[in-house]
Amino acid sequence: MAIRNIVQIGDEVLRKRSSEVTDFGEKTHQLLEDMKQTLAKANGIGLAAPQIGVLRRIFIINLDGVLYECINPKIIKQSGKQIDTEGCLSVRGKYGTVERPKKVTITAQDRFGKHFIVNAQGLLARAFCHENDHLDGIIYVDKCTDLAEEN
Ligand code: CO
């Protein structure tokens, strides 16, 4: 297990589309463990595989003590809107305002390939949208209206 380096904006790996995951074995489990450690060390809410240089459709979110491991995720339903500030471990020292859906329903597979559904709202919905965007090479700064420096 290892803490990985978090790639910063400007690196082209963050702009590529990640591939579907077909391996639900040891290699993917190891990657998830590394992501978990890296996220904990960075004190973040979410981390997508491309942020550690791996172009696979995987992200994790750790919010309110619940860890979500999402493989091949898809947002299948969304409604409403919320406007709030957002940051990203790949855009150090900045934050900005982004409009997101208020509620989303996502489907994904767990580390064993089992499909599951999550209904999310508020910050969790925002986190799902943000991380899912990373898998398509989209960074929140593309959508934000007022990027600012953190104090
Ligand atoms: Co991010």
mmCIF file of C-alpha atoms and ligand atoms in Angstrom:
data_model
loop_
_atom_site.group_PDB
_atom_site.id
_atom_site.type_symbol
_atom_site.label_atom_id
_atom_site.label_comp_id
_atom_site.label_asym_id
_atom_site.label_seq_id
_atom_site.Cartn_x
_atom_site.Cartn_y
_atom_site.Cartn_z
ATOM 1 C CA MET A 1 0.000 0.000 0.000
ATOM 2 C CA ALA A 2 1.212 3.454 -0.792
ATOM 3 C CA ILE A 3 0.335 7.089 -0.694
ATOM 4 C CA ARG A 4 0.388 8.306 -4.298
ATOM 5 C CA ASN A 5 1.314 11.661 -5.703
ATOM 6 C CA ILE A 6 -1.745 13.786 -6.606
ATOM 7 C CA VAL A 7 -1.424 15.137 -10.134
ATOM 8 C CA GLN A 8 -1.978 18.902 -10.469
ATOM 9 C CA ILE A 9 -3.928 20.861 -13.087
ATOM 10 C CA GLY A 10 -1.866 21.448 -16.210
ATOM 11 C CA ASP A 11 -0.922 17.750 -16.417
ATOM 12 C CA GLU A 12 -2.635 16.320 -19.486
ATOM 13 C CA VAL A 13 -3.564 13.067 -17.734
ATOM 14 C CA LEU A 14 -6.350 15.031 -15.995
ATOM 15 C CA ARG A 15 -7.816 15.906 -19.402
ATOM 16 C CA LYS A 16 -8.149 12.376 -20.767
ATOM 17 C CA ARG A 17 -11.157 10.102 -20.727
ATOM 18 C CA SER A 18 -10.707 7.145 -18.377
ATOM 19 C CA SER A 19 -11.444 3.584 -19.506
ATOM 20 C CA GLU A 20 -14.019 1.157 -18.145
ATOM 21 C CA VAL A 21 -12.750 -1.211 -15.473
ATOM 22 C CA THR A 22 -12.988 -4.937 -16.221
ATOM 23 C CA ASP A 23 -10.644 -6.217 -13.513
ATOM 24 C CA PHE A 24 -12.260 -6.655 -10.110
ATOM 25 C CA GLY A 25 -9.330 -8.529 -8.624
ATOM 26 C CA GLU A 26 -6.243 -7.809 -6.609
ATOM 27 C CA LYS A 27 -4.873 -5.070 -8.842
ATOM 28 C CA THR A 28 -8.024 -2.949 -8.578
ATOM 29 C CA HIS A 29 -8.282 -3.615 -4.836
ATOM 30 C CA GLN A 30 -4.704 -2.423 -4.409
ATOM 31 C CA LEU A 31 -5.478 0.718 -6.388
ATOM 32 C CA LEU A 32 -8.508 1.409 -4.176
ATOM 33 C CA GLU A 33 -6.396 0.993 -1.038
ATOM 34 C CA ASP A 34 -3.809 3.422 -2.384
ATOM 35 C CA MET A 35 -6.543 5.903 -3.281
ATOM 36 C CA LYS A 36 -8.056 5.599 0.199
ATOM 37 C CA GLN A 37 -4.709 6.291 1.872
ATOM 38 C CA THR A 38 -3.938 9.146 -0.495
ATOM 39 C CA LEU A 39 -7.343 10.745 0.130
ATOM 40 C CA ALA A 40 -6.982 10.412 3.905
ATOM 41 C CA LYS A 41 -3.504 11.942 3.864
ATOM 42 C CA ALA A 42 -4.744 14.860 1.750
ATOM 43 C CA ASN A 43 -7.768 15.352 3.999
ATOM 44 C CA GLY A 44 -10.107 15.429 1.012
ATOM 45 C CA ILE A 45 -13.693 14.381 0.352
ATOM 46 C CA GLY A 46 -13.123 12.656 -2.961
ATOM 47 C CA LEU A 47 -10.440 11.339 -5.272
ATOM 48 C CA ALA A 48 -10.666 9.983 -8.825
ATOM 49 C CA ALA A 49 -8.131 7.520 -10.263
ATOM 50 C CA PRO A 50 -6.858 9.939 -12.956
ATOM 51 C CA GLN A 51 -5.787 12.252 -10.116
ATOM 52 C CA ILE A 52 -3.112 9.705 -9.270
ATOM 53 C CA GLY A 53 -2.326 9.183 -12.939
ATOM 54 C CA VAL A 54 -4.459 6.075 -13.505
ATOM 55 C CA LEU A 55 -6.947 6.412 -16.379
ATOM 56 C CA ARG A 56 -9.581 4.025 -15.034
ATOM 57 C CA ARG A 57 -13.223 4.805 -14.232
ATOM 58 C CA ILE A 58 -12.898 4.708 -10.452
ATOM 59 C CA PHE A 59 -13.463 7.270 -7.748
ATOM 60 C CA ILE A 60 -13.842 7.225 -4.005
ATOM 61 C CA ILE A 61 -15.701 9.613 -1.736
ATOM 62 C CA ASN A 62 -15.388 9.786 2.027
ATOM 63 C CA LEU A 63 -18.116 11.911 3.534
ATOM 64 C CA ASP A 64 -19.592 11.908 7.050
ATOM 65 C CA GLY A 65 -17.729 8.727 7.884
ATOM 66 C CA VAL A 66 -19.092 6.800 4.891
ATOM 67 C CA LEU A 67 -16.709 5.585 2.208
ATOM 68 C CA TYR A 68 -18.073 5.115 -1.315
ATOM 69 C CA GLU A 69 -15.976 3.112 -3.756
ATOM 70 C CA CYS A 70 -17.415 3.649 -7.207
ATOM 71 C CA ILE A 71 -16.253 1.730 -10.252
ATOM 72 C CA ASN A 72 -17.697 2.410 -13.727
ATOM 73 C CA PRO A 73 -20.114 4.952 -12.216
ATOM 74 C CA LYS A 74 -22.970 6.531 -14.126
ATOM 75 C CA ILE A 75 -25.289 9.356 -13.136
ATOM 76 C CA ILE A 76 -28.660 7.976 -14.188
ATOM 77 C CA LYS A 77 -30.930 10.659 -12.754
ATOM 78 C CA GLN A 78 -30.523 14.258 -11.668
ATOM 79 C CA SER A 79 -32.833 17.021 -10.535
ATOM 80 C CA GLY A 80 -32.867 20.530 -9.160
ATOM 81 C CA LYS A 81 -29.832 22.716 -8.753
ATOM 82 C CA GLN A 82 -27.487 23.913 -6.042
ATOM 83 C CA ILE A 83 -24.884 26.644 -6.207
ATOM 84 C CA ASP A 84 -21.949 26.412 -3.815
ATOM 85 C CA THR A 85 -18.167 26.571 -3.553
ATOM 86 C CA GLU A 86 -15.989 23.670 -4.589
ATOM 87 C CA GLY A 87 -12.330 22.791 -4.475
ATOM 88 C CA CYS A 88 -10.182 19.985 -5.836
ATOM 89 C CA LEU A 89 -7.041 18.209 -4.639
ATOM 90 C CA SER A 90 -5.668 18.707 -8.160
ATOM 91 C CA VAL A 91 -6.189 22.491 -8.029
ATOM 92 C CA ARG A 92 -4.307 23.321 -4.861
ATOM 93 C CA GLY A 93 -5.035 26.548 -3.032
ATOM 94 C CA LYS A 94 -8.104 27.573 -5.006
ATOM 95 C CA TYR A 95 -11.863 27.338 -4.826
ATOM 96 C CA GLY A 96 -14.773 28.466 -6.937
ATOM 97 C CA THR A 97 -18.538 28.508 -7.284
ATOM 98 C CA VAL A 98 -20.136 25.742 -9.336
ATOM 99 C CA GLU A 99 -23.743 24.944 -10.160
ATOM 100 C CA ARG A 100 -24.598 21.268 -9.720
ATOM 101 C CA PRO A 101 -27.784 19.221 -9.563
ATOM 102 C CA LYS A 102 -29.381 19.170 -6.114
ATOM 103 C CA LYS A 103 -30.094 15.460 -6.291
ATOM 104 C CA VAL A 104 -28.500 12.661 -8.278
ATOM 105 C CA THR A 105 -28.924 8.931 -8.560
ATOM 106 C CA ILE A 106 -25.810 7.036 -9.483
ATOM 107 C CA THR A 107 -25.143 3.436 -10.349
ATOM 108 C CA ALA A 108 -21.697 1.907 -9.995
ATOM 109 C CA GLN A 109 -19.924 -1.344 -9.270
ATOM 110 C CA ASP A 110 -18.120 -2.175 -6.071
ATOM 111 C CA ARG A 111 -14.631 -3.720 -5.896
ATOM 112 C CA PHE A 112 -16.091 -7.165 -6.574
ATOM 113 C CA GLY A 113 -18.065 -6.015 -9.609
ATOM 114 C CA LYS A 114 -21.421 -5.978 -7.823
ATOM 115 C CA HIS A 115 -23.752 -3.216 -9.036
ATOM 116 C CA PHE A 116 -25.283 -0.765 -6.581
ATOM 117 C CA ILE A 117 -27.344 2.428 -6.608
ATOM 118 C CA VAL A 118 -26.954 5.528 -4.445
ATOM 119 C CA ASN A 119 -29.403 8.396 -4.134
ATOM 120 C CA ALA A 120 -27.568 11.516 -3.051
ATOM 121 C CA GLN A 121 -28.344 15.126 -2.367
ATOM 122 C CA GLY A 122 -26.520 18.228 -1.190
ATOM 123 C CA LEU A 123 -22.775 17.877 -0.704
ATOM 124 C CA LEU A 124 -22.755 14.162 -1.533
ATOM 125 C CA ALA A 125 -24.510 14.818 -4.859
ATOM 126 C CA ARG A 126 -21.982 17.577 -5.556
ATOM 127 C CA ALA A 127 -19.088 15.243 -4.762
ATOM 128 C CA PHE A 128 -20.444 12.521 -7.070
ATOM 129 C CA CYS A 129 -20.763 15.012 -9.942
ATOM 130 C CA HIS A 130 -17.295 16.467 -9.336
ATOM 131 C CA GLU A 131 -15.560 13.075 -9.189
ATOM 132 C CA ASN A 132 -17.529 11.687 -12.128
ATOM 133 C CA ASP A 133 -16.400 14.669 -14.221
ATOM 134 C CA HIS A 134 -12.751 13.713 -13.553
ATOM 135 C CA LEU A 135 -13.372 10.429 -15.395
ATOM 136 C CA ASP A 136 -14.204 12.423 -18.527
ATOM 137 C CA GLY A 137 -11.284 14.831 -18.222
ATOM 138 C CA ILE A 138 -13.413 17.638 -16.800
ATOM 139 C CA ILE A 139 -12.176 19.747 -13.887
ATOM 140 C CA TYR A 140 -14.485 21.973 -11.834
ATOM 141 C CA VAL A 141 -12.628 25.101 -12.952
ATOM 142 C CA ASP A 142 -14.216 24.477 -16.404
ATOM 143 C CA LYS A 143 -17.642 25.050 -14.851
ATOM 144 C CA CYS A 144 -16.965 27.594 -12.130
ATOM 145 C CA THR A 145 -17.844 31.216 -12.381
ATOM 146 C CA ASP A 146 -15.344 32.797 -9.991
ATOM 147 C CA LEU A 147 -12.110 30.956 -9.291
ATOM 148 C CA ALA A 148 -10.394 32.466 -6.251
ATOM 149 C CA GLU A 149 -7.280 31.957 -4.153
ATOM 150 C CA GLU A 150 -7.670 30.340 -0.762
ATOM 151 C CA ASN A 151 -6.626 32.520 2.171
HETATM 152 CO CO CO B 1 -11.328 17.057 -8.077
#
